[in-house]
mmCIF file of C-alpha atoms in Angstrom:
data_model
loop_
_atom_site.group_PDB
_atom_site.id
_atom_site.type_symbol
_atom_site.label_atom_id
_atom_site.label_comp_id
_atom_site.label_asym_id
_atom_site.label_seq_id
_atom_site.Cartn_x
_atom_site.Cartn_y
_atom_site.Cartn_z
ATOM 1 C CA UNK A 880 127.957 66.989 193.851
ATOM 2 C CA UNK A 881 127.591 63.176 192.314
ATOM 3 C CA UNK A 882 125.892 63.378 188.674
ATOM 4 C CA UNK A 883 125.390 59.603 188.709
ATOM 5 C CA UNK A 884 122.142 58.270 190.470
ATOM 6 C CA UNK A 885 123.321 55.006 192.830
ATOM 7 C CA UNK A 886 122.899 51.502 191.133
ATOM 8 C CA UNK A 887 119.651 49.739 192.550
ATOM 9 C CA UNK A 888 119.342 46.885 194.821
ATOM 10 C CA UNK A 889 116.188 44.148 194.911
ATOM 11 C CA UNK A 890 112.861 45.589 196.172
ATOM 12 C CA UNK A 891 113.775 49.344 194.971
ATOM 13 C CA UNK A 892 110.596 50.895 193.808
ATOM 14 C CA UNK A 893 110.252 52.675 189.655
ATOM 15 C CA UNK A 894 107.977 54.215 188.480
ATOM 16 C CA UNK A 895 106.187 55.005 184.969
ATOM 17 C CA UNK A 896 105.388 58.109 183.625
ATOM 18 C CA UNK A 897 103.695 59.863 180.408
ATOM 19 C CA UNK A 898 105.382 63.189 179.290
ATOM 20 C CA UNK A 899 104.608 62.919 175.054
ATOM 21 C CA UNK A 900 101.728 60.830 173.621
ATOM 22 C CA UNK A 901 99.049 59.279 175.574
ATOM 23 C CA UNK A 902 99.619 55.189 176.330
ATOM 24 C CA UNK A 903 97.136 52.683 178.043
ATOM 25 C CA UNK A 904 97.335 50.715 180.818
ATOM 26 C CA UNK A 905 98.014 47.448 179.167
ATOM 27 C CA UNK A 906 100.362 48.678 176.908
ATOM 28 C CA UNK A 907 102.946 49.190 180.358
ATOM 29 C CA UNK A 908 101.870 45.463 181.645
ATOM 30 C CA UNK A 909 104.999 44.044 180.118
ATOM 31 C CA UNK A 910 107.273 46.114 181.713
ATOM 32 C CA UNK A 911 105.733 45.856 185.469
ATOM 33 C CA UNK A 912 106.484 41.950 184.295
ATOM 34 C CA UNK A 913 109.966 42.986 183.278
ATOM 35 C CA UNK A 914 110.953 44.968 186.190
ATOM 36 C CA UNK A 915 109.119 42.674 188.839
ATOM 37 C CA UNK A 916 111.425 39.897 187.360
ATOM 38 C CA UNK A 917 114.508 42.206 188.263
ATOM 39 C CA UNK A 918 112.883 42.447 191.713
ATOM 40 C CA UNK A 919 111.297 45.652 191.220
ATOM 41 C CA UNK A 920 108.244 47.052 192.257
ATOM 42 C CA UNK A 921 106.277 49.672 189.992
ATOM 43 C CA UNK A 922 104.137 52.623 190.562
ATOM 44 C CA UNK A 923 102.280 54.006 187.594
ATOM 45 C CA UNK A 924 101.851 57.198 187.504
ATOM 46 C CA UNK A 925 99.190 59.373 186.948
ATOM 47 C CA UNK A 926 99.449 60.159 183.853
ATOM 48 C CA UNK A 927 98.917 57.046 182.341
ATOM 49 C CA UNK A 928 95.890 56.476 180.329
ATOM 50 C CA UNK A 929 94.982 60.025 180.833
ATOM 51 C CA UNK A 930 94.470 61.555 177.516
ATOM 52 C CA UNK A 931 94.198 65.254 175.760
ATOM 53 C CA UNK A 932 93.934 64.757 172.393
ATOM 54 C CA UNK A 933 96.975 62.939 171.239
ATOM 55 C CA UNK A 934 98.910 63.702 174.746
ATOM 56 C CA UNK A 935 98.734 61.709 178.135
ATOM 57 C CA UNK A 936 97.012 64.765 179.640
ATOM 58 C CA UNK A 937 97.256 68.300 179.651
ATOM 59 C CA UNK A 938 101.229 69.364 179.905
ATOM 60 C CA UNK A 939 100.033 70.954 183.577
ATOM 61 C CA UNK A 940 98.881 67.119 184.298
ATOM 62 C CA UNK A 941 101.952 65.346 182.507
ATOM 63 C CA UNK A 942 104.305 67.905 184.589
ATOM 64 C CA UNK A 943 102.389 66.932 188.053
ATOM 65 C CA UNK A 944 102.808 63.726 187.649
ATOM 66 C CA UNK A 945 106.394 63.583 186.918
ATOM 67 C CA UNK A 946 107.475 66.367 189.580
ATOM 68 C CA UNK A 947 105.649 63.946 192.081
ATOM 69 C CA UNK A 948 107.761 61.231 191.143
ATOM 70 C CA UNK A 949 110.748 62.865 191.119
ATOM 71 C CA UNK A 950 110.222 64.451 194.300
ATOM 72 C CA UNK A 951 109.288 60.914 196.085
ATOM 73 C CA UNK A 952 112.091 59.874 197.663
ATOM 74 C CA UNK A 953 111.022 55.775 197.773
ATOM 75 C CA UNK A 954 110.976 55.991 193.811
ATOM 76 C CA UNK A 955 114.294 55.253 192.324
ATOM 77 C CA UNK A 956 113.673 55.476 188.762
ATOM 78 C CA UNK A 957 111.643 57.023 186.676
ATOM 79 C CA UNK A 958 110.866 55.633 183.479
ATOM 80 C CA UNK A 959 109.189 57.544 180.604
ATOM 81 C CA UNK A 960 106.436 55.390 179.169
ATOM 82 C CA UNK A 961 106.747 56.609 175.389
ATOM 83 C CA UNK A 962 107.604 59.022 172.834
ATOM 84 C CA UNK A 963 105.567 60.535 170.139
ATOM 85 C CA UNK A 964 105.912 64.325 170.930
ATOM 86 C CA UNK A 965 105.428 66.718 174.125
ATOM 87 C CA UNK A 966 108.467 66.418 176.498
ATOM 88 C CA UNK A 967 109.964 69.467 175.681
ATOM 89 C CA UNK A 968 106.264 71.367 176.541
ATOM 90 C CA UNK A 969 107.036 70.653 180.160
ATOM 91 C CA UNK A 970 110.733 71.314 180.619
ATOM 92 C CA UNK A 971 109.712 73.890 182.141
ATOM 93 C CA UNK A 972 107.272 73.366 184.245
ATOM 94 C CA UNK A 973 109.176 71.243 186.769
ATOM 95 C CA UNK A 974 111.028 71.982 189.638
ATOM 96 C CA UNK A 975 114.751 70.234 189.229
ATOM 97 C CA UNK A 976 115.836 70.956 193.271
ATOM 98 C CA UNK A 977 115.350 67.847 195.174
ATOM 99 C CA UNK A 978 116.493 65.768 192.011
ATOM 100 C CA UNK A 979 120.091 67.403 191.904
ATOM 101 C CA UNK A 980 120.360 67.032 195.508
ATOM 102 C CA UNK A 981 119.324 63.328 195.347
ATOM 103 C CA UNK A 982 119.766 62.165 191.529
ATOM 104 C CA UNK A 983 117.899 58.948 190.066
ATOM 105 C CA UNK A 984 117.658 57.386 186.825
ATOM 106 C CA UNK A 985 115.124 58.897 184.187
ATOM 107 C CA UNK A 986 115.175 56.501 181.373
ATOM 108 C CA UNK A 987 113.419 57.189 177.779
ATOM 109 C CA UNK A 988 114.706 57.665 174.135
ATOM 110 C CA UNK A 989 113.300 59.277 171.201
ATOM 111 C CA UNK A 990 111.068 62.423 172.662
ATOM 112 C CA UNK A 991 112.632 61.805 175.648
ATOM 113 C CA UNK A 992 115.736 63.314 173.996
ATOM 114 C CA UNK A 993 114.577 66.540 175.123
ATOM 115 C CA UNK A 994 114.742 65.676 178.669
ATOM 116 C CA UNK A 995 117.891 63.787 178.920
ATOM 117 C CA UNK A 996 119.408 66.428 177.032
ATOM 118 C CA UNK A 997 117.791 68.908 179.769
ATOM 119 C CA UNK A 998 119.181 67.032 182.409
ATOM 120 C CA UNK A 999 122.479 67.234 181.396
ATOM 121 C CA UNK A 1000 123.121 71.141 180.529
ATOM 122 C CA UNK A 1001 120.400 72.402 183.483
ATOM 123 C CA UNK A 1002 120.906 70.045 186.213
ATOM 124 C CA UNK A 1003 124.623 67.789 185.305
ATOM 125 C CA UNK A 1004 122.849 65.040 185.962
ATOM 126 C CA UNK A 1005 123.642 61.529 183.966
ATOM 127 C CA UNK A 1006 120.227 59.440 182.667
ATOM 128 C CA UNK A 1007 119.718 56.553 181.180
ATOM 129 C CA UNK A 1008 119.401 56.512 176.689
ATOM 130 C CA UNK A 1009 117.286 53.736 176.647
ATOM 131 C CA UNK A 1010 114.350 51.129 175.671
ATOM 132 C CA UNK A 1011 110.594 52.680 177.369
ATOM 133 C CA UNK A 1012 107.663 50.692 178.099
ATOM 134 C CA UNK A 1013 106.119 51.324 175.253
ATOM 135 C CA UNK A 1014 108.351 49.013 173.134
ATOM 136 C CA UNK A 1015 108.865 46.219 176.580
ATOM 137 C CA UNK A 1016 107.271 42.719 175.153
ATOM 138 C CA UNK A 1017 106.962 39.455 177.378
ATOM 139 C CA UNK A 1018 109.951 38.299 175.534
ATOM 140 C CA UNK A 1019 112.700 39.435 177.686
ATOM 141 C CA UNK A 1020 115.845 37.902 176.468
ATOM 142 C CA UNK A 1021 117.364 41.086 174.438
ATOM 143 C CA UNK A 1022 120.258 43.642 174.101
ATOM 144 C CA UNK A 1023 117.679 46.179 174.838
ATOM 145 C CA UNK A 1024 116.559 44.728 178.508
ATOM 146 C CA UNK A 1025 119.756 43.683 179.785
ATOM 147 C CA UNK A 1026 121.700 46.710 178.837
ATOM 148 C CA UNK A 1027 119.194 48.371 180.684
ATOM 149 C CA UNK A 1028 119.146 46.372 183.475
ATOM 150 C CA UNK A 1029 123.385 46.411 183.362
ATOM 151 C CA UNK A 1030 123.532 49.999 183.871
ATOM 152 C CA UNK A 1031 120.469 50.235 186.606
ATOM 153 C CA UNK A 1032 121.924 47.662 188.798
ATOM 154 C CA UNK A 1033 125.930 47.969 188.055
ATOM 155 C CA UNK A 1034 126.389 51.654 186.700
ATOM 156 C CA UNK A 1035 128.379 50.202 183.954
ATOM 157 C CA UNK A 1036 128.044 50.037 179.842
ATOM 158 C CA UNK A 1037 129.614 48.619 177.144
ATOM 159 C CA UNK A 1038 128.902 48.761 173.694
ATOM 160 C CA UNK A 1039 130.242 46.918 170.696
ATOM 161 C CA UNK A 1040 129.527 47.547 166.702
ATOM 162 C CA UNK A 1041 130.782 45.950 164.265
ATOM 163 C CA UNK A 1042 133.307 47.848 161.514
ATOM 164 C CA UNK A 1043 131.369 50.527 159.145
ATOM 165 C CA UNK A 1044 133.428 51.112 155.802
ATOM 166 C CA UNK A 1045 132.290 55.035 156.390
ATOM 167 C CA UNK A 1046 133.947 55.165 159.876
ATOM 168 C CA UNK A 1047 136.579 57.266 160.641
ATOM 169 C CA UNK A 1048 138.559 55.439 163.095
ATOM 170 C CA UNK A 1049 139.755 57.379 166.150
ATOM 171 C CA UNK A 1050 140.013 57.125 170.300
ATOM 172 C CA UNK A 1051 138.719 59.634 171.748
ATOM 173 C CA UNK A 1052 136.861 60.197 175.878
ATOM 174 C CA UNK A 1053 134.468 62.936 176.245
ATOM 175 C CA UNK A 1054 130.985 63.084 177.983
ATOM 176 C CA UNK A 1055 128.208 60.980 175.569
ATOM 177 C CA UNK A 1056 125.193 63.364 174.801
ATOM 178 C CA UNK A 1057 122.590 63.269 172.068
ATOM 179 C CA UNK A 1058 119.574 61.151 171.159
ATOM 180 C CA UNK A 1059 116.808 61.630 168.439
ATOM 181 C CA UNK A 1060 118.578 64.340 166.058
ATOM 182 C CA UNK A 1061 115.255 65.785 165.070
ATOM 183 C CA UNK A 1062 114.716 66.335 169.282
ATOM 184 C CA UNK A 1063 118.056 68.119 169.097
ATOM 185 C CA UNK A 1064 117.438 69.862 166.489
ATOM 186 C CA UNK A 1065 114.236 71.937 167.973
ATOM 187 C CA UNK A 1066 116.517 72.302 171.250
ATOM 188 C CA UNK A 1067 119.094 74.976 169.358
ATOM 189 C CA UNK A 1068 118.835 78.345 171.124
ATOM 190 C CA UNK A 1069 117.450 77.244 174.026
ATOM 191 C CA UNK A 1070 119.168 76.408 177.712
ATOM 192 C CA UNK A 1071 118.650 72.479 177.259
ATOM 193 C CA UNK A 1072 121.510 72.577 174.049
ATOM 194 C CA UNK A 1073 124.593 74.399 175.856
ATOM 195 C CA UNK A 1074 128.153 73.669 174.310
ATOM 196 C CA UNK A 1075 129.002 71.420 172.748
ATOM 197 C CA UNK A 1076 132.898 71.683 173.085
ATOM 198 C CA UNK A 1077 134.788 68.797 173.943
ATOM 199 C CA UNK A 1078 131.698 65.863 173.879
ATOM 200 C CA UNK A 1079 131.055 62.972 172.012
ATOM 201 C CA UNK A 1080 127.464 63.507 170.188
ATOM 202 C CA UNK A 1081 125.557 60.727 169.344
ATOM 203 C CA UNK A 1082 122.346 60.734 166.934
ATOM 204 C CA UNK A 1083 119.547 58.828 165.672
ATOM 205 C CA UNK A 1084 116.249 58.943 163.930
ATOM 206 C CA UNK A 1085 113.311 57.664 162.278
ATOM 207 C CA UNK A 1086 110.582 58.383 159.888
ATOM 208 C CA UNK A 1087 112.759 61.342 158.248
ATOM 209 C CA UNK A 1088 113.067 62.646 154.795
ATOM 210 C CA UNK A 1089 116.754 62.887 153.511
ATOM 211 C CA UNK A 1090 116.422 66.448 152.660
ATOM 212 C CA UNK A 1091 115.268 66.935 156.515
ATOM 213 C CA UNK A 1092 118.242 65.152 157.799
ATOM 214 C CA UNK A 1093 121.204 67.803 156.018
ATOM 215 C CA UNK A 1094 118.822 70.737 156.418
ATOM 216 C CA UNK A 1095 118.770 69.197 160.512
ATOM 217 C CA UNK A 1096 122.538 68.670 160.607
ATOM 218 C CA UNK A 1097 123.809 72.208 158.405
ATOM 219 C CA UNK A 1098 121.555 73.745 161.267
ATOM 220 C CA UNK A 1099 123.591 72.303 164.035
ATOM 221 C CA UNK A 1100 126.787 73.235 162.243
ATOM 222 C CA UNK A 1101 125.726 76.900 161.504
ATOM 223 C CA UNK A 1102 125.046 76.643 165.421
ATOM 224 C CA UNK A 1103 128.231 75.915 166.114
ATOM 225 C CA UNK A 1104 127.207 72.726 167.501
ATOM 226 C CA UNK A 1105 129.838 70.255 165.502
ATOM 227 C CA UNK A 1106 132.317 72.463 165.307
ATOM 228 C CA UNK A 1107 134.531 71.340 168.301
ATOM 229 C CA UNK A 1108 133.228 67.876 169.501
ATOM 230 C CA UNK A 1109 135.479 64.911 169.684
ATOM 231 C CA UNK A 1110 133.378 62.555 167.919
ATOM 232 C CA UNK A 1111 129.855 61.617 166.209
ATOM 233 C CA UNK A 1112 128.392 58.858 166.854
ATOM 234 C CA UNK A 1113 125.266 57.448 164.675
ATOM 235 C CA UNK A 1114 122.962 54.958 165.630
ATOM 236 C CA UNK A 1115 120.421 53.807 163.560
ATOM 237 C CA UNK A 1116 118.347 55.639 160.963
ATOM 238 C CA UNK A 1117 115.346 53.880 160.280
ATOM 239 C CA UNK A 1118 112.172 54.954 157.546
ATOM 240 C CA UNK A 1119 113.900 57.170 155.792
ATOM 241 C CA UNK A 1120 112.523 59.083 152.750
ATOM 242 C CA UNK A 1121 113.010 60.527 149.611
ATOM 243 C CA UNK A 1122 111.131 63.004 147.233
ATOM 244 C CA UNK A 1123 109.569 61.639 143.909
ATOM 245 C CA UNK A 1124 113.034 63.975 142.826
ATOM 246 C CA UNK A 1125 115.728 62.198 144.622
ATOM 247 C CA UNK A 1126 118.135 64.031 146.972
ATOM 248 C CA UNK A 1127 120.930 62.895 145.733
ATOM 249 C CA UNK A 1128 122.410 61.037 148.488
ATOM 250 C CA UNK A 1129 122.085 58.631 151.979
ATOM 251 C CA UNK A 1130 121.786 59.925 155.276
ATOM 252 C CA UNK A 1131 125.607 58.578 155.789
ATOM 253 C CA UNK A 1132 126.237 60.545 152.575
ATOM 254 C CA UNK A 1133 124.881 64.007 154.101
ATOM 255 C CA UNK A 1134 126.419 62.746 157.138
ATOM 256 C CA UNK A 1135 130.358 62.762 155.649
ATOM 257 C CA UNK A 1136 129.285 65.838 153.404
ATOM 258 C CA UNK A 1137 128.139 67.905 156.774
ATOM 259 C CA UNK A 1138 130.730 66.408 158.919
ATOM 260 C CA UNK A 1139 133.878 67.219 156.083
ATOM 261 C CA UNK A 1140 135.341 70.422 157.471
ATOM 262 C CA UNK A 1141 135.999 68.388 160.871
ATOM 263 C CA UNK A 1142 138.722 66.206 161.272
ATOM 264 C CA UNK A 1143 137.004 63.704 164.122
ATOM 265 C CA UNK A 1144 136.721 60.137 164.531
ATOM 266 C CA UNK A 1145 132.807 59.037 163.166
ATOM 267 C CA UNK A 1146 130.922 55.631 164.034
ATOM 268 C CA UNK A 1147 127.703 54.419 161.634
ATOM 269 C CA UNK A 1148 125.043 51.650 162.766
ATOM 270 C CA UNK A 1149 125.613 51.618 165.985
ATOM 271 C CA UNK A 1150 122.777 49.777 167.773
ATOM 272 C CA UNK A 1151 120.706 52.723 169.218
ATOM 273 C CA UNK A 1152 117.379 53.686 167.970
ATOM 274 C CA UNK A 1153 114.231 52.799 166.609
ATOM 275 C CA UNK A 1154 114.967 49.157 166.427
ATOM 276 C CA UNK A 1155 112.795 47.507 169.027
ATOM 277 C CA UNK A 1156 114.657 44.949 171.109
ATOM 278 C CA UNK A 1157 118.244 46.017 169.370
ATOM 279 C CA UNK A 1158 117.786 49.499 170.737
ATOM 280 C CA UNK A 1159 121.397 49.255 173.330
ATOM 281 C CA UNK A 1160 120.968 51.917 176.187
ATOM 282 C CA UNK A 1161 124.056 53.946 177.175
ATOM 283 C CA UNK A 1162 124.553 56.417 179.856
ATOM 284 C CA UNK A 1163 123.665 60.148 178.961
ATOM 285 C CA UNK A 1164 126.015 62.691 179.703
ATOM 286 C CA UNK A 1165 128.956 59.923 180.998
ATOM 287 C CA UNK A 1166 132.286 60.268 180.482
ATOM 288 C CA UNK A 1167 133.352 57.702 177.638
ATOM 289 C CA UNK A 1168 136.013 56.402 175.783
ATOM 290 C CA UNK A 1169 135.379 55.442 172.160
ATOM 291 C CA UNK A 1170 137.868 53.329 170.146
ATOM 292 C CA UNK A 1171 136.429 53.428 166.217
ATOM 293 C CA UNK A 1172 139.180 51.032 164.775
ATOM 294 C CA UNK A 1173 139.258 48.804 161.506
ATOM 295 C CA UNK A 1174 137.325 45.485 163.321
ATOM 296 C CA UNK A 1175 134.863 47.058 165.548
ATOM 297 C CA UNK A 1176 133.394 50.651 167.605
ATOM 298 C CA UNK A 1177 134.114 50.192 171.471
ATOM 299 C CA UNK A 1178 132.467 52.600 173.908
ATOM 300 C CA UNK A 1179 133.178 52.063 177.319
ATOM 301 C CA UNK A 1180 131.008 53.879 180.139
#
């Protein structure tokens, strides 16, 4: 069974969804603009400008609406309209059946870690690491849109960073998973984290104190979860902070320090992340190649 929803073609219909923290109606403007200028049409879904305290609705309401989208065959996409927090509160409240028989792109980043991440272990279905309405100005000449837009309309991805004294060069191809490391981090133990054997993990994160970032990571290795991938890739870490008693070290510091009993290729400041129009998409759960060499990071999807 194909893991990779087909590219899109002019007058294919998206859609935008809430599954984390509540978003208004003109926040998601932009984006109709956006994808109407890629000849797009958008629904908006339900959820939007609902509200529940700091969620777009109650998770029973978030999950409706986003089972209804996936299960209408006319939408090709469906786009998550923001983070914040509360994807992983309705993992499991959807029904995944018609989508693995007739896969389409779910596109998000940050919270939406949790369901790409799902995706991938529960269904082996590829989605899209990427940009979300939320952040979608009326400026729309950026890395951010037209990586998007590359991989929605020619199923192909290429990413280029420039040479990172901390690399670790390598070439290596696995499958590309990861996202938001503190996302991944609440996954462990559960069905939407599976084995990690043999991938290339990618992380990022924002807002984060130092000490939270090697008590994350140690987790992940005492889990087994470092252990035997090819390669780590790490996007951007943005806000970061540190205790009035410093920790010691950077977040590439704790990185190397976690990372030292693993002889793999590592990539820093790659474009991915909390970085507004920066913020590169890439394929989830694609087969990659990676080239970390002295001049630049390649990946190829």
């Amino acid at each position: 069974m194909d893991k990779t929803p087909q590219v899109l073609k002019k007058e294919d219909k998206v859609a935008i969804t809430a599954t984390a923290r509540k978003i208004s109606i003109p926040e998601v403007f932009p984006s109709i603009q956006l994808f109407a200028s890629w000849s797009l049409s958008t629904t908006i879904g339900k959820s939007i400008a609902k509200g529940k305290h700091q969620f777009s609705g109650s998770d029973k309401e978030r999950a409706e609406d986003f089972q209804q989208l996936l299960d209408n065959e006319e939408i090709r996409v469906v786009f998550c309209a923001r983070g914040g927090y509360g994807t992983a509160k309705i993992l499991d409240l959807i029904d995944y059946r018609r989508l693995i028989a007739k896969p389409k792109w779910i596109v998000g980043y940050s919270d939406i870690t949790a369901m790409l991440m799902h995706l991938y272990y529960k269904c082996n279905i590829e989605s899209i690491h990427g940009i979300m309405p939320i952040n979608i100005t009326d400026n729309q000449d950026c890395i951010a849109y037209e990586s998007l837009r590359n991989i929605l309309f020619n199923n192909h991805n290429e990413i280029i960073a420039p040479y990172n004294p901390k690399n670790i060069c390598g070439e290596v191809e696995g499958d590309m998973i990861g996202g938001n490391l503190s996302v991944i981090y609440s996954l462990l133990g559960s069905e939407s984290f599976g084995a990690t054997e043999g991938k290339i993990l990618f992380i990022e994160d924002l807002d984060e104190y130092l000490y939270h970032i090697d008590r994350m990571l140690l987790a992940l290795k005492r889990a087994n979860k470092l252990k035997n991938i090819k390669a780590l890739l790490v996007g951007q870490f943005t806000d970061l902070h540190d205790n009035e008693i410093p920790f010691g070290k950077d977040y590439k510091e704790i990185i190397l320090d976690i990372m030292q009993d693993y002889n793999i290729p590592i990539a820093f400041d790659l474009p991915i992340g909390h970085i507004g129009k920066e913020n590169h998409a890439f394929i989830h759960g694609r087969k990659s190649k990676v080239v970390i060499g002295r001049e630049q990071t390649t990946i190829r999807q």
